[in-house]
Amino acid sequence: GIVRPAAAVLKPAYALEQEIIRNGKMTEQEVEDQRAKIRSVMIVLFTSALGMTLLTAFALAKKITRPIVMLHQGVNIVGQGHLNHQIEVDTGDELDDLAHAFNAMTNDLQRYIKNLEITTAAKKKIETELDIARGIQAGLLPQTLPQLPAWEIEAYFCPARQVAGDFYDMFPIEDGKKFFFVVADVCDKGVGPAMFAAIIRTLLRAFS
């Protein structure tokens, strides 16, 4: 039998234990360092991907909303009376069709307003002529009618429109022993027929 101290026998085991512990700590530190590096790389990659996603989304949103904003601004401009405003949208989709339809609408509105102005001017001219004809016609009709013994003579004139072609007259002839009476109708309306009625009235009074 051999007798030796326990410390001498276990010394290699203690040394191996310390080496294992030291190597374990170094491995754990290396793993932690690698984990930190991976974490940093993932953060950078995630931030880059998020930035690219946001930039792409912003670009797409701007591309989509820009024609809509232009249409909205165009509606406001046209609403202020600037009908010659045109919207330039080149998206190749429904918004492009809507812009073309909007431009066609403004062109139609300009033509409509121009035609309306022409029609209004023509209508105003006609109304002016009708006012003149009404004044001529009122001057042609006798203001008073002769009053004859045992006779009641009255006349009532009510045109269906602004100027009518109706005409009547009554006046004495042959020193008041006879009376000339006429009822007539002039075709058409306006200054021309009114002047024609005035000429006929003058001729009737002259040659009766």
mmCIF file of C-alpha atoms in Angstrom:
data_model
loop_
_atom_site.group_PDB
_atom_site.id
_atom_site.type_symbol
_atom_site.label_atom_id
_atom_site.label_comp_id
_atom_site.label_asym_id
_atom_site.label_seq_id
_atom_site.Cartn_x
_atom_site.Cartn_y
_atom_site.Cartn_z
ATOM 1 C CA GLY A 1 0.000 0.000 0.000
ATOM 2 C CA ILE A 2 1.027 3.526 -0.768
ATOM 3 C CA VAL A 3 -0.059 6.446 1.288
ATOM 4 C CA ARG A 4 -0.173 9.883 -0.428
ATOM 5 C CA PRO A 5 -1.871 13.146 0.450
ATOM 6 C CA ALA A 6 -5.313 13.660 -1.127
ATOM 7 C CA ALA A 7 -4.311 17.094 -2.401
ATOM 8 C CA ALA A 8 -1.422 15.604 -4.340
ATOM 9 C CA VAL A 9 -3.681 12.982 -5.883
ATOM 10 C CA LEU A 10 -6.488 15.503 -6.777
ATOM 11 C CA LYS A 11 -4.184 18.297 -7.960
ATOM 12 C CA PRO A 12 -4.399 17.343 -11.677
ATOM 13 C CA ALA A 13 -8.170 17.087 -11.354
ATOM 14 C CA TYR A 14 -8.343 20.536 -9.766
ATOM 15 C CA ALA A 15 -6.127 21.951 -12.507
ATOM 16 C CA LEU A 16 -8.351 20.390 -15.190
ATOM 17 C CA GLU A 17 -11.443 21.783 -13.462
ATOM 18 C CA GLN A 18 -9.974 25.276 -13.449
ATOM 19 C CA GLU A 19 -9.010 24.971 -17.125
ATOM 20 C CA ILE A 20 -12.506 23.813 -17.992
ATOM 21 C CA ILE A 21 -14.035 26.711 -16.059
ATOM 22 C CA ARG A 22 -11.669 29.207 -17.699
ATOM 23 C CA ASN A 23 -12.368 27.844 -21.176
ATOM 24 C CA GLY A 24 -16.118 27.856 -20.451
ATOM 25 C CA LYS A 25 -16.015 31.525 -19.482
ATOM 26 C CA MET A 26 -14.049 32.366 -22.626
ATOM 27 C CA THR A 27 -16.526 30.422 -24.775
ATOM 28 C CA GLU A 28 -19.465 32.120 -23.072
ATOM 29 C CA GLN A 29 -17.884 35.553 -23.716
ATOM 30 C CA GLU A 30 -17.254 34.679 -27.346
ATOM 31 C CA VAL A 31 -20.847 33.516 -27.743
ATOM 32 C CA GLU A 32 -22.103 36.723 -26.153
ATOM 33 C CA ASP A 33 -19.865 38.778 -28.454
ATOM 34 C CA GLN A 34 -21.145 36.902 -31.497
ATOM 35 C CA ARG A 35 -24.715 37.379 -30.304
ATOM 36 C CA ALA A 36 -24.126 41.127 -29.901
ATOM 37 C CA LYS A 37 -22.641 41.323 -33.397
ATOM 38 C CA ILE A 38 -25.579 39.418 -34.861
ATOM 39 C CA ARG A 39 -27.968 41.684 -32.955
ATOM 40 C CA SER A 40 -26.224 44.779 -34.336
ATOM 41 C CA VAL A 41 -26.315 43.390 -37.876
ATOM 42 C CA MET A 42 -30.030 42.535 -37.541
ATOM 43 C CA ILE A 43 -30.795 46.034 -36.242
ATOM 44 C CA VAL A 44 -28.946 47.606 -39.165
ATOM 45 C CA LEU A 45 -30.685 45.305 -41.661
ATOM 46 C CA PHE A 46 -34.104 45.932 -40.112
ATOM 47 C CA THR A 47 -33.564 49.707 -40.073
ATOM 48 C CA SER A 48 -32.421 49.664 -43.701
ATOM 49 C CA ALA A 49 -35.363 47.512 -44.759
ATOM 50 C CA LEU A 50 -37.771 49.757 -42.862
ATOM 51 C CA GLY A 51 -36.272 52.868 -44.454
ATOM 52 C CA MET A 52 -36.496 51.365 -47.932
ATOM 53 C CA THR A 53 -40.080 50.308 -47.254
ATOM 54 C CA LEU A 54 -41.027 53.781 -46.067
ATOM 55 C CA LEU A 55 -39.350 55.440 -49.050
ATOM 56 C CA THR A 56 -41.080 53.057 -51.445
ATOM 57 C CA ALA A 57 -44.428 53.593 -49.748
ATOM 58 C CA PHE A 58 -43.950 57.384 -49.836
ATOM 59 C CA ALA A 59 -43.019 57.303 -53.520
ATOM 60 C CA LEU A 60 -46.015 55.108 -54.360
ATOM 61 C CA ALA A 61 -48.349 57.237 -52.262
ATOM 62 C CA LYS A 62 -47.080 60.406 -53.931
ATOM 63 C CA LYS A 63 -47.491 58.839 -57.357
ATOM 64 C CA ILE A 64 -51.042 57.794 -56.537
ATOM 65 C CA THR A 65 -52.147 60.927 -54.719
ATOM 66 C CA ARG A 66 -50.494 63.479 -57.044
ATOM 67 C CA PRO A 67 -53.103 63.061 -59.835
ATOM 68 C CA ILE A 68 -55.879 63.204 -57.248
ATOM 69 C CA VAL A 69 -54.450 66.415 -55.802
ATOM 70 C CA MET A 70 -54.155 67.855 -59.319
ATOM 71 C CA LEU A 71 -57.781 66.970 -60.032
ATOM 72 C CA HIS A 72 -58.872 68.558 -56.760
ATOM 73 C CA GLN A 73 -56.929 71.733 -57.534
ATOM 74 C CA GLY A 74 -58.332 71.761 -61.071
ATOM 75 C CA VAL A 75 -61.900 71.562 -59.762
ATOM 76 C CA ASN A 76 -61.231 74.514 -57.450
ATOM 77 C CA ILE A 77 -59.657 76.552 -60.265
ATOM 78 C CA VAL A 78 -62.549 75.846 -62.636
ATOM 79 C CA GLY A 79 -64.966 76.614 -59.825
ATOM 80 C CA GLN A 80 -63.412 80.080 -59.651
ATOM 81 C CA GLY A 81 -64.314 80.665 -63.314
ATOM 82 C CA HIS A 82 -61.042 79.742 -65.063
ATOM 83 C CA LEU A 83 -62.576 77.397 -67.631
ATOM 84 C CA ASN A 84 -59.455 77.346 -69.824
ATOM 85 C CA HIS A 85 -57.542 75.409 -67.149
ATOM 86 C CA GLN A 86 -56.364 71.956 -68.273
ATOM 87 C CA ILE A 87 -55.146 69.078 -66.106
ATOM 88 C CA GLU A 88 -52.055 67.169 -67.273
ATOM 89 C CA VAL A 89 -52.189 63.613 -65.867
ATOM 90 C CA ASP A 90 -50.305 60.759 -67.544
ATOM 91 C CA THR A 91 -50.861 57.701 -65.376
ATOM 92 C CA GLY A 92 -52.410 55.381 -67.934
ATOM 93 C CA ASP A 93 -55.216 54.351 -65.595
ATOM 94 C CA GLU A 94 -58.663 55.525 -64.545
ATOM 95 C CA LEU A 95 -57.254 58.800 -63.206
ATOM 96 C CA ASP A 96 -55.897 59.561 -66.672
ATOM 97 C CA ASP A 97 -59.358 58.921 -68.142
ATOM 98 C CA LEU A 98 -60.883 61.117 -65.454
ATOM 99 C CA ALA A 99 -58.460 63.953 -66.295
ATOM 100 C CA HIS A 100 -59.326 63.706 -70.004
ATOM 101 C CA ALA A 101 -63.021 63.735 -69.138
ATOM 102 C CA PHE A 102 -62.459 66.778 -66.914
ATOM 103 C CA ASN A 103 -60.639 68.637 -69.712
ATOM 104 C CA ALA A 104 -63.409 67.725 -72.152
ATOM 105 C CA MET A 105 -65.961 69.028 -69.654
ATOM 106 C CA THR A 106 -64.193 72.398 -69.359
ATOM 107 C CA ASN A 107 -64.023 72.660 -73.166
ATOM 108 C CA ASP A 108 -67.732 71.865 -73.416
ATOM 109 C CA LEU A 109 -68.463 74.470 -70.756
ATOM 110 C CA GLN A 110 -66.526 77.112 -72.699
ATOM 111 C CA ARG A 111 -68.440 76.294 -75.886
ATOM 112 C CA TYR A 112 -71.725 76.270 -74.010
ATOM 113 C CA ILE A 113 -71.049 79.661 -72.416
ATOM 114 C CA LYS A 114 -69.984 81.113 -75.757
ATOM 115 C CA ASN A 115 -73.131 79.802 -77.419
ATOM 116 C CA LEU A 116 -75.168 81.073 -74.495
ATOM 117 C CA GLU A 117 -73.651 84.539 -74.874
ATOM 118 C CA ILE A 118 -74.457 84.527 -78.588
ATOM 119 C CA THR A 119 -77.990 83.304 -77.898
ATOM 120 C CA THR A 120 -78.468 85.891 -75.146
ATOM 121 C CA ALA A 121 -77.263 88.696 -77.422
ATOM 122 C CA ALA A 122 -79.606 87.540 -80.187
ATOM 123 C CA LYS A 123 -82.479 87.276 -77.715
ATOM 124 C CA LYS A 124 -81.734 90.757 -76.386
ATOM 125 C CA LYS A 125 -81.714 92.093 -79.947
ATOM 126 C CA ILE A 126 -85.049 90.444 -80.628
ATOM 127 C CA GLU A 127 -86.499 91.817 -77.395
ATOM 128 C CA THR A 128 -85.276 95.291 -78.347
ATOM 129 C CA GLU A 129 -86.926 94.989 -81.753
ATOM 130 C CA LEU A 130 -90.118 93.737 -80.128
ATOM 131 C CA ASP A 131 -90.123 96.709 -77.744
ATOM 132 C CA ILE A 132 -89.745 99.071 -80.703
ATOM 133 C CA ALA A 133 -92.467 97.215 -82.597
ATOM 134 C CA ARG A 134 -94.724 97.349 -79.534
ATOM 135 C CA GLY A 135 -94.264 101.112 -79.383
ATOM 136 C CA ILE A 136 -95.007 101.451 -83.108
ATOM 137 C CA GLN A 137 -98.051 99.244 -82.786
ATOM 138 C CA ALA A 138 -99.376 101.188 -79.821
ATOM 139 C CA GLY A 139 -99.050 104.368 -81.873
ATOM 140 C CA LEU A 140 -100.936 102.864 -84.811
ATOM 141 C CA LEU A 141 -104.080 101.930 -82.929
ATOM 142 C CA PRO A 142 -106.564 104.778 -82.402
ATOM 143 C CA GLN A 143 -106.552 106.168 -78.888
ATOM 144 C CA THR A 144 -110.251 107.124 -79.107
ATOM 145 C CA LEU A 145 -113.020 105.948 -81.373
ATOM 146 C CA PRO A 146 -115.698 108.127 -82.962
ATOM 147 C CA GLN A 147 -118.921 108.373 -80.993
ATOM 148 C CA LEU A 148 -122.014 108.127 -83.186
ATOM 149 C CA PRO A 149 -125.598 108.785 -82.189
ATOM 150 C CA ALA A 150 -127.438 105.577 -81.279
ATOM 151 C CA TRP A 151 -124.184 103.635 -81.490
ATOM 152 C CA GLU A 152 -121.830 102.293 -78.854
ATOM 153 C CA ILE A 153 -118.413 101.679 -80.325
ATOM 154 C CA GLU A 154 -115.608 100.208 -78.215
ATOM 155 C CA ALA A 155 -112.452 98.247 -78.950
ATOM 156 C CA TYR A 156 -110.365 95.999 -76.796
ATOM 157 C CA PHE A 157 -106.895 94.872 -77.837
ATOM 158 C CA CYS A 158 -104.924 92.197 -75.932
ATOM 159 C CA PRO A 159 -101.963 90.630 -77.781
ATOM 160 C CA ALA A 160 -101.218 86.986 -77.042
ATOM 161 C CA ARG A 161 -97.506 87.752 -77.023
ATOM 162 C CA GLN A 162 -95.309 90.827 -76.802
ATOM 163 C CA VAL A 163 -96.220 92.031 -80.270
ATOM 164 C CA ALA A 164 -99.226 90.884 -82.239
ATOM 165 C CA GLY A 165 -99.999 91.385 -85.897
ATOM 166 C CA ASP A 166 -103.546 92.596 -85.272
ATOM 167 C CA PHE A 167 -104.552 96.040 -86.502
ATOM 168 C CA TYR A 168 -107.739 98.065 -86.509
ATOM 169 C CA ASP A 169 -108.680 101.650 -87.275
ATOM 170 C CA MET A 170 -111.776 103.838 -87.548
ATOM 171 C CA PHE A 171 -112.051 107.432 -88.688
ATOM 172 C CA PRO A 172 -114.622 109.683 -90.419
ATOM 173 C CA ILE A 173 -114.583 110.394 -94.154
ATOM 174 C CA GLU A 174 -116.637 112.668 -96.496
ATOM 175 C CA ASP A 175 -116.931 115.492 -94.014
ATOM 176 C CA GLY A 176 -117.957 113.198 -91.207
ATOM 177 C CA LYS A 177 -120.952 111.749 -93.002
ATOM 178 C CA LYS A 178 -119.353 108.322 -93.300
ATOM 179 C CA PHE A 179 -116.875 106.371 -91.248
ATOM 180 C CA PHE A 180 -114.080 104.138 -92.422
ATOM 181 C CA PHE A 181 -113.587 100.958 -90.396
ATOM 182 C CA VAL A 182 -110.858 98.336 -90.915
ATOM 183 C CA VAL A 183 -109.709 95.209 -89.059
ATOM 184 C CA ALA A 184 -106.568 93.504 -90.345
ATOM 185 C CA ASP A 185 -103.816 91.109 -89.407
ATOM 186 C CA VAL A 186 -100.150 91.506 -90.303
ATOM 187 C CA CYS A 187 -98.142 88.306 -90.625
ATOM 188 C CA ASP A 188 -95.036 87.756 -88.512
ATOM 189 C CA LYS A 189 -93.811 89.862 -85.584
ATOM 190 C CA GLY A 190 -91.147 92.479 -85.024
ATOM 191 C CA VAL A 191 -90.131 95.840 -86.413
ATOM 192 C CA GLY A 192 -90.713 94.862 -90.062
ATOM 193 C CA PRO A 193 -94.378 93.884 -89.728
ATOM 194 C CA ALA A 194 -94.998 96.885 -87.453
ATOM 195 C CA MET A 195 -93.541 99.235 -90.080
ATOM 196 C CA PHE A 196 -95.613 97.480 -92.742
ATOM 197 C CA ALA A 197 -98.753 98.049 -90.652
ATOM 198 C CA ALA A 198 -97.806 101.722 -90.282
ATOM 199 C CA ILE A 199 -97.458 102.065 -94.068
ATOM 200 C CA ILE A 200 -100.783 100.331 -94.666
ATOM 201 C CA ARG A 201 -102.463 102.580 -92.086
ATOM 202 C CA THR A 202 -101.089 105.653 -93.835
ATOM 203 C CA LEU A 203 -102.220 104.389 -97.248
ATOM 204 C CA LEU A 204 -105.681 103.514 -95.939
ATOM 205 C CA ARG A 205 -106.122 106.961 -94.433
ATOM 206 C CA ALA A 206 -104.760 108.603 -97.584
ATOM 207 C CA PHE A 207 -106.834 106.759 -100.176
ATOM 208 C CA SER A 208 -110.046 106.215 -98.251
#
